[in-house]
Coordinates of C-alpha atoms in Angstrom, one line a residue:
M180 CA 38.9 -20.6 9.2
Q181 CA 35.6 -18.9 10.0
V182 CA 37.1 -15.6 8.8
L183 CA 38.2 -17.2 5.5
L184 CA 34.7 -18.7 5.0
A185 CA 33.2 -15.3 5.6
V186 CA 35.5 -13.6 3.2
A187 CA 34.8 -16.4 0.6
S188 CA 31.1 -15.9 1.0
L189 CA 31.3 -12.2 0.5
A190 CA 33.5 -12.6 -2.5
L191 CA 31.1 -15.1 -4.0
A192 CA 28.2 -12.7 -3.4
A193 CA 30.1 -9.8 -5.0
L194 CA 31.0 -12.0 -8.0
T195 CA 27.3 -13.0 -8.4
A196 CA 26.2 -9.4 -8.2
T197 CA 28.7 -8.3 -10.9
A198 CA 28.0 -11.3 -13.1
T199 CA 24.4 -10.1 -13.5
S200 CA 23.8 -7.1 -15.6
K201 CA 20.8 -4.8 -16.3
S202 CA 20.1 -6.6 -19.6
D203 CA 19.8 -9.9 -17.8
H204 CA 16.9 -8.6 -15.8
Q205 CA 14.9 -7.0 -18.7
I206 CA 11.5 -8.5 -19.4
P207 CA 11.0 -8.3 -23.1
S208 CA 7.6 -10.0 -23.0
L209 CA 5.2 -10.5 -20.1
P210 CA 3.4 -13.9 -20.2
G211 CA -0.4 -13.7 -20.7
Y212 CA -0.4 -10.0 -21.6
N213 CA -3.7 -9.4 -23.4
D214 CA -4.5 -5.7 -23.6
A215 CA -5.2 -3.5 -26.5
K216 CA -2.6 -1.0 -25.2
P217 CA 1.0 -2.1 -25.9
I218 CA 3.4 -2.1 -23.0
N219 CA 5.1 1.3 -23.6
F220 CA 7.8 1.2 -20.9
D221 CA 10.8 -0.9 -20.1
Q222 CA 10.6 -3.3 -17.1
Y223 CA 13.2 -5.3 -15.2
A224 CA 12.9 -8.0 -12.6
G225 CA 15.2 -10.4 -10.8
Y226 CA 17.5 -11.0 -7.9
I227 CA 20.0 -8.6 -6.5
P228 CA 22.3 -10.3 -4.0
L229 CA 23.5 -8.4 -0.9
P230 CA 27.3 -8.4 -0.6
S231 CA 27.2 -8.4 3.2
N232 CA 25.4 -11.8 3.5
G233 CA 24.5 -13.1 0.1
Q234 CA 20.7 -12.7 0.6
K235 CA 18.9 -12.5 -2.7
M236 CA 16.4 -9.6 -2.8
F237 CA 13.8 -9.8 -5.5
Y238 CA 12.6 -6.6 -7.2
W239 CA 10.5 -5.5 -10.2
L240 CA 11.2 -2.2 -11.8
T241 CA 8.7 -0.5 -14.1
E242 CA 10.1 2.5 -15.8
S243 CA 8.1 5.7 -16.4
E244 CA 5.7 5.8 -19.3
S245 CA 6.5 9.5 -19.8
N246 CA 10.2 10.5 -19.4
P247 CA 12.1 7.6 -17.8
S248 CA 15.4 9.4 -18.2
T249 CA 14.3 12.3 -16.1
D250 CA 11.3 11.3 -14.0
P251 CA 11.9 10.5 -10.3
L252 CA 12.6 7.0 -8.9
V253 CA 10.2 5.6 -6.3
L254 CA 10.7 2.6 -4.1
W255 CA 7.4 1.0 -3.0
L256 CA 7.0 -1.2 0.1
N257 CA 4.0 -3.2 1.2
G258 CA 3.6 -4.0 4.9
G259 CA 2.9 -7.0 7.1
P260 CA 5.5 -7.4 8.3
G261 CA 5.9 -10.3 5.9
C262 CA 3.8 -9.2 2.9
S263 CA 5.0 -8.9 -0.7
S264 CA 5.2 -5.6 -2.6
I265 CA 4.6 -7.6 -5.7
S266 CA 1.0 -8.1 -4.5
G267 CA 0.8 -4.3 -4.4
F268 CA 2.2 -4.3 -7.9
F269 CA -0.7 -6.4 -9.3
T270 CA -3.6 -5.3 -7.0
E271 CA -2.9 -1.7 -6.3
L272 CA -0.6 0.7 -8.1
G273 CA 1.4 -1.4 -10.6
P274 CA 0.7 -1.3 -14.4
F275 CA -0.9 -4.7 -14.6
V276 CA -4.0 -6.5 -13.2
V277 CA -4.3 -10.3 -13.5
Q278 CA -7.7 -11.5 -14.7
S279 CA -9.6 -14.7 -13.8
D280 CA -8.3 -16.6 -16.8
L281 CA -4.7 -15.5 -15.7
T282 CA -4.3 -13.1 -18.6
V283 CA -3.0 -9.7 -17.8
K284 CA -4.6 -6.3 -18.5
R285 CA -3.4 -2.8 -18.0
N286 CA -4.2 -0.7 -14.9
P287 CA -5.0 2.8 -16.2
Y288 CA -4.2 4.2 -12.8
A289 CA -0.6 2.9 -12.5
W290 CA 1.8 5.0 -10.6
N291 CA 4.5 4.6 -13.2
R292 CA 2.8 7.0 -15.5
K293 CA 5.2 9.7 -14.5
A294 CA 7.6 7.9 -12.2
N295 CA 10.1 5.0 -12.3
V296 CA 8.8 2.6 -9.6
V297 CA 10.7 -0.2 -8.1
F298 CA 8.8 -2.8 -6.0
L299 CA 11.0 -4.6 -3.5
E300 CA 10.1 -7.8 -1.7
S301 CA 11.5 -7.1 1.8
P302 CA 12.8 -8.5 4.1
A303 CA 14.3 -11.8 2.8
G304 CA 11.8 -14.6 3.2
V305 CA 9.0 -12.5 1.7
G306 CA 7.7 -13.5 -1.7
F307 CA 10.6 -14.5 -3.9
S308 CA 13.3 -13.0 -1.8
Q309 CA 15.5 -15.6 -0.1
P310 CA 16.3 -17.1 2.3
L311 CA 14.0 -17.3 5.4
L312 CA 16.1 -15.8 8.2
N313 CA 16.5 -16.5 11.9
A314 CA 14.1 -14.5 14.2
T315 CA 17.0 -12.4 15.5
E316 CA 17.4 -10.9 12.0
Y317 CA 13.8 -9.8 11.7
T318 CA 13.8 -6.3 13.2
D319 CA 13.0 -2.9 11.7
D320 CA 16.6 -1.7 12.1
I321 CA 18.0 -4.7 10.3
T322 CA 15.3 -4.6 7.6
A323 CA 16.1 -0.9 6.9
A324 CA 19.9 -1.6 6.7
R325 CA 19.3 -4.5 4.2
A326 CA 17.0 -2.3 2.1
A327 CA 19.6 0.4 2.0
E328 CA 22.2 -2.1 0.9
F329 CA 19.8 -3.3 -1.8
L330 CA 19.4 0.3 -3.0
Q331 CA 23.2 0.7 -3.3
Q332 CA 23.4 -2.5 -5.4
F333 CA 20.4 -1.4 -7.4
L334 CA 22.1 1.8 -8.4
E335 CA 25.2 -0.1 -9.5
M336 CA 23.0 -2.3 -11.8
H337 CA 20.9 0.7 -13.0
P338 CA 23.4 3.6 -12.8
R339 CA 21.1 5.9 -14.8
F340 CA 19.1 6.5 -11.6
K341 CA 22.2 7.9 -9.8
G342 CA 21.5 11.5 -8.7
R343 CA 17.8 11.2 -9.7
D344 CA 15.1 12.5 -7.2
F345 CA 14.3 9.5 -5.1
Y346 CA 11.2 8.8 -3.0
I347 CA 10.2 6.0 -0.7
A348 CA 6.5 5.1 -0.3
G349 CA 4.5 2.3 1.3
E350 CA 1.4 1.5 3.3
S351 CA 0.3 -0.3 6.5
Y352 CA 3.3 -1.7 8.3
A353 CA 5.4 0.2 5.9
G354 CA 4.5 3.0 8.3
M355 CA 7.4 1.4 10.2
Y356 CA 9.5 0.2 7.2
V357 CA 9.6 3.6 5.4
P358 CA 10.6 5.9 8.3
F359 CA 13.2 3.4 9.6
L360 CA 14.7 3.3 6.1
V361 CA 14.5 7.1 5.6
H362 CA 16.2 7.6 9.0
H363 CA 18.9 5.1 8.0
L364 CA 19.5 6.9 4.7
V365 CA 19.6 10.3 6.4
T366 CA 22.1 9.2 9.0
K367 CA 24.1 6.9 6.7
P368 CA 23.6 8.2 3.2
V369 CA 24.0 6.0 0.1
A370 CA 26.2 7.6 -2.5
A371 CA 24.4 9.0 -5.5
L372 CA 21.0 8.3 -3.9
A373 CA 19.2 11.7 -4.0
L374 CA 16.6 11.1 -1.2
T375 CA 13.9 13.8 -1.7
G376 CA 10.9 12.7 0.2
F377 CA 8.6 9.9 1.4
A378 CA 5.0 8.9 1.6
V379 CA 3.1 6.5 4.0
G380 CA -0.5 5.4 3.6
N381 CA -2.7 4.2 6.5
A382 CA 0.6 4.0 8.3
Y383 CA 1.0 1.8 11.4
T384 CA 3.2 4.2 13.4
D385 CA 2.7 3.9 17.1
Q386 CA 1.0 1.0 18.7
K387 CA -0.4 2.9 21.7
I388 CA -1.8 5.7 19.7
D389 CA -3.1 3.7 16.7
D390 CA -4.8 1.0 18.8
A391 CA -6.4 3.5 21.2
S392 CA -8.3 5.0 18.3
Y393 CA -10.3 1.9 17.3
M394 CA -13.3 2.4 19.5
D395 CA -13.6 6.1 18.5
Y396 CA -13.6 5.0 14.8
F397 CA -16.0 2.2 15.4
Y398 CA -18.6 4.4 17.1
S399 CA -18.3 7.3 14.7
H400 CA -18.9 5.0 11.8
G401 CA -21.9 3.2 13.1
L402 CA -20.2 -0.1 13.9
I403 CA -21.0 -0.3 17.6
S404 CA -23.8 1.0 19.8
I405 CA -23.8 4.1 21.9
E406 CA -24.2 1.9 25.0
S407 CA -21.1 -0.1 24.3
Y408 CA -19.1 3.1 23.5
R409 CA -20.2 4.7 26.7
R410 CA -19.3 1.6 28.6
I411 CA -15.8 1.7 27.1
Q412 CA -15.4 5.4 28.0
T413 CA -16.5 4.9 31.6
T414 CA -14.8 1.6 32.3
C415 CA -11.4 1.9 30.5
K416 CA -8.7 4.4 31.0
P417 CA -7.3 5.9 27.8
T418 CA -4.0 4.2 28.5
E419 CA -5.7 0.8 28.8
L420 CA -7.2 0.4 25.4
W421 CA -4.1 -0.5 23.5
L422 CA -3.2 -3.0 26.3
C423 CA -6.6 -4.7 26.0
Q424 CA -6.4 -4.7 22.2
N425 CA -3.1 -6.7 22.3
G426 CA -3.8 -8.8 25.4
Y427 CA -1.0 -7.2 27.4
K428 CA -0.7 -7.0 31.1
G429 CA -2.2 -3.8 32.7
C430 CA -5.6 -4.3 31.1
S431 CA -8.1 -4.4 33.9
D432 CA -10.7 -7.2 34.0
A433 CA -13.6 -4.7 33.7
C434 CA -12.0 -3.0 30.6
A435 CA -11.1 -6.4 29.1
A436 CA -14.8 -7.5 29.4
A437 CA -16.1 -4.3 28.0
Y438 CA -13.6 -4.5 25.1
D439 CA -14.4 -8.1 24.3
D440 CA -18.2 -7.5 24.4
T441 CA -17.9 -4.5 22.1
N442 CA -15.7 -6.4 19.7
M443 CA -18.3 -9.2 19.6
E444 CA -21.0 -6.7 19.0
M445 CA -19.1 -5.2 16.0
S446 CA -17.8 -8.4 14.5
A447 CA -19.7 -9.7 11.6
D448 CA -18.8 -12.4 9.1
M449 CA -19.6 -10.1 6.2
M450 CA -17.8 -7.0 7.5
N451 CA -14.4 -6.0 6.1
P452 CA -12.5 -3.9 8.7
Y453 CA -9.9 -2.8 6.2
Y454 CA -12.6 -1.3 3.9
I455 CA -15.8 -0.9 5.8
Y456 CA -17.8 -0.2 2.7
G457 CA -16.3 -3.1 0.8
D458 CA -17.3 -6.7 0.5
I459 CA -16.2 -9.8 2.3
C460 CA -14.2 -11.1 -0.7
F461 CA -11.4 -8.8 0.5
L462 CA -10.8 -11.1 3.4
Q463 CA -10.3 -14.4 1.6
S464 CA -6.5 -14.8 1.5
N465 CA -3.4 -15.5 3.5
Q466 CA -3.6 -12.0 4.9
T467 CA -6.7 -13.1 6.8
K468 CA -4.7 -15.9 8.4
L469 CA -2.1 -13.4 9.3
L470 CA -4.8 -11.2 10.9
K471 CA -6.0 -14.2 13.0
Y472 CA -2.4 -14.8 14.2
R473 CA -1.6 -11.2 14.8
T474 CA -4.6 -10.5 17.0
S475 CA -3.6 -13.2 19.4
A476 CA -2.6 -12.2 22.9
T477 CA 1.1 -12.8 22.4
S478 CA 1.4 -10.9 19.1
K479 CA 3.1 -7.5 18.7
A480 CA 2.5 -7.1 15.0
V481 CA -0.3 -5.2 13.3
P482 CA -2.5 -6.8 10.7
V483 CA -1.9 -5.5 7.1
G484 CA -4.2 -4.6 4.4
P485 CA -6.9 -6.7 2.7
C486 CA -6.2 -9.8 0.6
A487 CA -3.8 -9.9 -2.3
D488 CA -5.5 -11.2 -5.4
V489 CA -5.9 -15.0 -5.7
F490 CA -5.4 -14.6 -9.4
T491 CA -2.1 -12.9 -8.8
S492 CA -1.0 -15.8 -6.7
Q493 CA -1.9 -18.3 -9.3
Y494 CA -0.2 -16.3 -12.0
L495 CA 3.1 -15.8 -10.1
N496 CA 3.3 -19.6 -9.4
L497 CA 3.2 -20.5 -13.1
A498 CA 6.6 -21.9 -14.2
H499 CA 6.8 -19.8 -17.4
V500 CA 6.0 -16.6 -15.5
Q501 CA 8.7 -17.2 -13.0
E502 CA 11.2 -17.8 -15.8
A503 CA 10.1 -14.6 -17.6
I504 CA 10.7 -12.5 -14.4
H505 CA 14.0 -14.3 -13.8
V506 CA 13.1 -16.1 -10.6
T507 CA 14.1 -19.4 -12.2
R508 CA 16.6 -20.3 -14.9
P509 CA 15.4 -20.9 -18.5
G510 CA 14.2 -24.5 -18.9
S511 CA 14.0 -25.1 -15.2
S512 CA 11.3 -27.5 -14.2
S513 CA 11.2 -26.3 -10.6
T514 CA 9.3 -23.3 -9.2
I515 CA 9.4 -21.3 -6.1
D516 CA 6.2 -21.1 -4.0
W517 CA 5.1 -17.5 -4.0
T518 CA 2.5 -16.3 -1.4
D519 CA 1.3 -12.8 -0.8
C520 CA 2.2 -12.9 2.8
S521 CA 4.7 -15.1 4.7
N522 CA 3.3 -16.4 8.1
A523 CA 6.8 -17.6 8.9
V524 CA 8.2 -14.1 8.6
G525 CA 5.3 -12.6 10.4
E526 CA 5.7 -15.0 13.3
R527 CA 9.5 -14.3 13.6
Y528 CA 9.3 -10.5 13.1
H529 CA 10.1 -8.3 16.1
S530 CA 7.8 -5.4 15.4
S531 CA 8.5 -2.0 16.9
L532 CA 6.1 -0.4 19.2
T533 CA 6.7 3.1 17.7
V534 CA 8.7 4.8 15.0
L535 CA 8.0 8.4 16.3
D536 CA 11.5 8.7 17.7
K537 CA 12.9 8.6 14.2
Y538 CA 10.8 11.5 12.9
P539 CA 12.7 14.5 14.5
T540 CA 15.9 13.5 12.6
I541 CA 13.9 12.9 9.4
L542 CA 12.1 16.2 9.6
K543 CA 15.3 18.1 10.2
A544 CA 16.6 16.8 6.9
G545 CA 14.1 18.9 5.1
L546 CA 12.5 16.1 3.2
K547 CA 9.0 16.5 1.9
A548 CA 6.5 14.0 3.4
L549 CA 3.0 12.9 2.6
V550 CA 0.9 11.0 5.2
Y551 CA -2.4 9.8 3.8
S552 CA -5.4 7.8 5.2
G553 CA -8.2 6.1 3.4
D554 CA -11.1 7.1 5.7
A555 CA -12.9 3.8 5.3
D556 CA -10.1 1.8 7.0
S557 CA -10.9 1.0 10.6
V558 CA -7.7 -0.9 11.3
V559 CA -5.1 1.8 10.8
N560 CA -7.5 4.7 10.8
F561 CA -7.2 8.4 10.3
I562 CA -8.1 9.3 13.9
G563 CA -4.9 7.6 15.2
T564 CA -2.8 9.1 12.4
Q565 CA -4.0 12.6 13.2
R566 CA -3.2 12.1 16.8
W567 CA 0.3 10.9 16.3
L568 CA 1.0 13.8 13.9
T569 CA -0.4 16.3 16.4
T570 CA -1.7 16.2 19.9
D571 CA -0.5 12.7 21.1
G572 CA 2.8 12.3 19.2
L573 CA 4.9 14.7 17.1
N574 CA 2.9 17.8 18.1
L575 CA 3.5 19.3 14.7
T576 CA 2.6 22.9 14.1
V577 CA -0.2 23.6 11.6
T578 CA 1.0 25.8 8.7
D579 CA -2.0 25.3 6.5
K580 CA -5.3 24.6 8.2
W581 CA -7.7 21.8 7.5
H582 CA -9.6 22.1 4.3
A583 CA -11.0 20.1 1.4
W584 CA -9.0 18.8 -1.6
Y585 CA -10.5 17.8 -4.9
G586 CA -9.6 15.1 -7.4
P587 CA -9.1 15.6 -11.1
D588 CA -12.8 14.9 -11.6
K589 CA -13.6 18.1 -9.6
Q590 CA -15.3 15.9 -6.9
L591 CA -14.4 16.1 -3.2
A592 CA -11.5 13.7 -2.7
G593 CA -10.9 14.2 1.0
Y594 CA -9.4 16.7 3.4
K595 CA -5.9 17.9 4.1
E596 CA -3.8 19.7 6.6
T597 CA -0.1 20.8 6.4
Y598 CA 2.6 21.0 8.9
G599 CA 5.7 22.6 7.2
N600 CA 7.1 19.9 4.9
V601 CA 4.5 17.3 6.0
T602 CA 1.1 17.1 4.4
F603 CA -1.7 14.9 5.8
K604 CA -4.5 13.9 3.5
T605 CA -7.6 11.8 4.0
V606 CA -9.0 10.0 0.9
K607 CA -12.8 9.9 0.9
G608 CA -14.3 6.5 0.7
A609 CA -10.9 4.7 0.4
G610 CA -9.9 1.7 2.4
H611 CA -6.6 0.5 3.8
M612 CA -5.3 0.1 0.2
V613 CA -6.0 3.5 -1.2
P614 CA -4.7 2.8 -4.8
A615 CA -7.0 -0.2 -5.0
T616 CA -10.2 1.3 -3.6
R617 CA -9.9 4.9 -4.9
P618 CA -7.4 4.5 -7.8
L619 CA -8.0 7.9 -9.6
Q620 CA -7.8 9.9 -6.4
G621 CA -4.8 7.9 -5.2
L622 CA -2.9 8.5 -8.5
Y623 CA -3.7 12.2 -8.5
M624 CA -2.6 12.6 -4.9
F625 CA 0.7 10.7 -5.7
E626 CA 1.5 12.8 -8.7
C627 CA 0.7 16.0 -7.0
F628 CA 3.1 15.0 -4.2
L629 CA 5.9 14.3 -6.7
Y630 CA 5.4 17.3 -9.0
G631 CA 3.3 19.9 -7.0
S632 CA -0.4 20.8 -7.2
E633 CA 0.1 23.3 -10.0
A634 CA 1.9 20.8 -12.3
C635 CA -0.5 17.9 -11.7
Q636 CA -3.5 20.1 -12.5
G637 CA -2.1 20.2 -16.0
F638 CA -1.7 16.5 -16.4
V639 CA -4.2 14.3 -18.4
Y640 CA -6.0 11.7 -16.2
P641 CA -8.1 8.7 -17.2
K642 CA -11.8 8.9 -16.5
T643 CA -13.1 6.8 -13.7
R644 CA -13.9 3.5 -15.4
A645 CA -16.3 0.8 -14.4
D646 CA -14.3 -1.8 -16.2
Y647 CA -11.2 -1.4 -14.0
V648 CA -11.1 -4.3 -11.6
S649 CA -8.4 -4.5 -9.0
G650 CA -7.2 -7.9 -7.8
A651 CA -9.1 -7.4 -4.6
T652 CA -12.5 -8.3 -6.1
L653 CA -12.3 -12.1 -6.0
G654 CA -14.9 -13.7 -3.8
D655 CA -13.7 -17.0 -2.3
G656 CA -16.0 -19.1 -0.1
I657 CA -19.1 -17.4 -1.4
G658 CA -18.4 -18.2 -5.0
A659 CA -15.6 -16.8 -7.2
V660 CA -16.5 -13.5 -8.9
N661 CA -15.7 -13.4 -12.6
P662 CA -14.6 -9.8 -13.3
N663 CA -16.2 -9.7 -16.7
T664 CA -19.5 -11.2 -15.5
A665 CA -19.6 -9.0 -12.4
L666 CA -18.9 -5.9 -14.6
W667 CA -21.8 -6.7 -17.0
W668 CA -24.0 -7.4 -14.0
W669 CA -23.3 -4.1 -12.3
T670 CA -23.4 -2.3 -15.6
A671 CA -26.9 -3.6 -16.2
I672 CA -28.0 -2.6 -12.7
G673 CA -26.5 0.8 -13.2
A674 CA -28.2 1.3 -16.5
S675 CA -31.5 0.2 -15.1
V676 CA -31.1 2.7 -12.2
V677 CA -30.2 5.5 -14.7
V678 CA -33.2 4.7 -16.9
G679 CA -35.5 4.6 -13.8
V680 CA -34.2 7.9 -12.6
V681 CA -34.6 9.6 -16.0
V682 CA -38.2 8.4 -16.2
C683 CA -39.0 9.6 -12.7
V684 CA -37.4 13.0 -13.4
Y685 CA -39.4 13.3 -16.6
V686 CA -42.7 12.5 -14.9
M687 CA -42.0 14.9 -12.0
R688 CA -41.1 17.6 -14.4
K689 CA -44.3 17.1 -16.4
K690 CA -46.3 17.2 -13.2
T691 CA -44.7 20.3 -11.8
A692 CA -44.2 22.1 -15.1
K693 CA -40.9 23.3 -13.8
K694 CA -37.5 23.0 -15.4
T695 CA -34.6 21.9 -13.3
Q696 CA -31.5 24.0 -13.9
Y697 CA -28.1 22.5 -13.5
V698 CA -25.0 24.4 -12.6
E699 CA -21.8 23.1 -14.0
L700 CA -19.0 22.7 -11.5
T701 CA -16.1 25.0 -12.3
A702 CA -12.6 25.4 -11.0
S703 CA -9.9 28.0 -11.6
K704 CA -7.8 25.3 -13.3
S705 CA -8.9 21.8 -14.0
P706 CA -7.0 18.7 -15.3
T707 CA -7.8 17.4 -18.7
Y708 CA -9.4 14.0 -19.2
A709 CA -8.5 11.4 -21.6
T710 CA -11.3 9.9 -23.7

């Protein structure tokens, strides 16, 4: 009987999958869209059931603005574990940004300019994906297998992407998700899926190595005193730090005391560890609650990035929005409660201690890889990432030594080092969520990864705009920030500063009777800017 029920369940799932077509998922009109630029790409959203178990995986596909029939396909995954990729869609790299009045504007730095990007809410229980699973099913191996099954079904619904160059990208705990999925696809390929490369940003990769780098980062960025740093160095063994960070056995009382005192010294109500140059508003969301849970003594999970936009949450919980993106049926009065992160999934998830053991097989497959770090993120910082790439982990051989890289605005964007097919880049001034905190540099880095540095230098890029507001700018608890008001305020301040500087320069030049000469920055080949 159980066998018959299982067969019936699989048959029903298969029937449901085939009953839904590509056209059923198309979004002809996005509720609340209020931007001067028309939506110039096709988009699709909805559920794709998995034949193996009937789980309903929610995705949102935005086709390329340029050449959707030839541009590569990219899968984007946010981290957690337990956080939604749709929050990344609206607050980082997707084409839309929700405003305070719940209207929707365009993001000029969207990653679907020259790529077809699919955002997947994974695993089931996250965002709109259903249902919430038993704890035994929340492992990185199972999550990878289910994501691979989703990709297979996705290609059946959208067969035009079969054989297309395919990349997987993500950030934070996707530092686990992505390599696990890539390893799964390398060892158990999905037919017609042309896996070409992967990218991970501020990637949680190895708990021991990543956690042991915290104090070095804190001290080097002026967050703790030299006295506390020296106390940590003299009191704690290098192998103890990650144990103390997670409350594991093996942390000596002396090291635990030094660690706790140093954390108390650094902690401040108005400090954002995910973006140390950012404002406290980034911490007002469910992801903060997740952080509080995950830093408990019994937790093995890593905290994810800063808050998903409160405006986004309000928007996605509107009944007519859920109907438009095919979460609910037309005319349905019920809605599904969407949250940026699921505490229930986070609490059940069995996080891996490391994914480094997957890399040898991945690297042998000849895939190109980009590992990037916003250097203003203290939580999954560039120091730990460099260590697991080189001295303390993979011990990769340097093929192109450390040097600066520049953005399309000719300004220093960060530093890079290459190890064969693997490129590591820092992004200057970026936090945990690079596309949100340094959108122009993040977009340029992404497109250079897909198409090569020579090609991306010929692309047209938007100028850095003061009127671009990501969803991570809402202040909650200290007064909500209206993006339009905030922008006028900062524009006024900026204008005042500029006027003041001009006056001062004029006076100084009159006094000294000298003329300042300016040298225009030049480059051998520079991207063109849109006006």
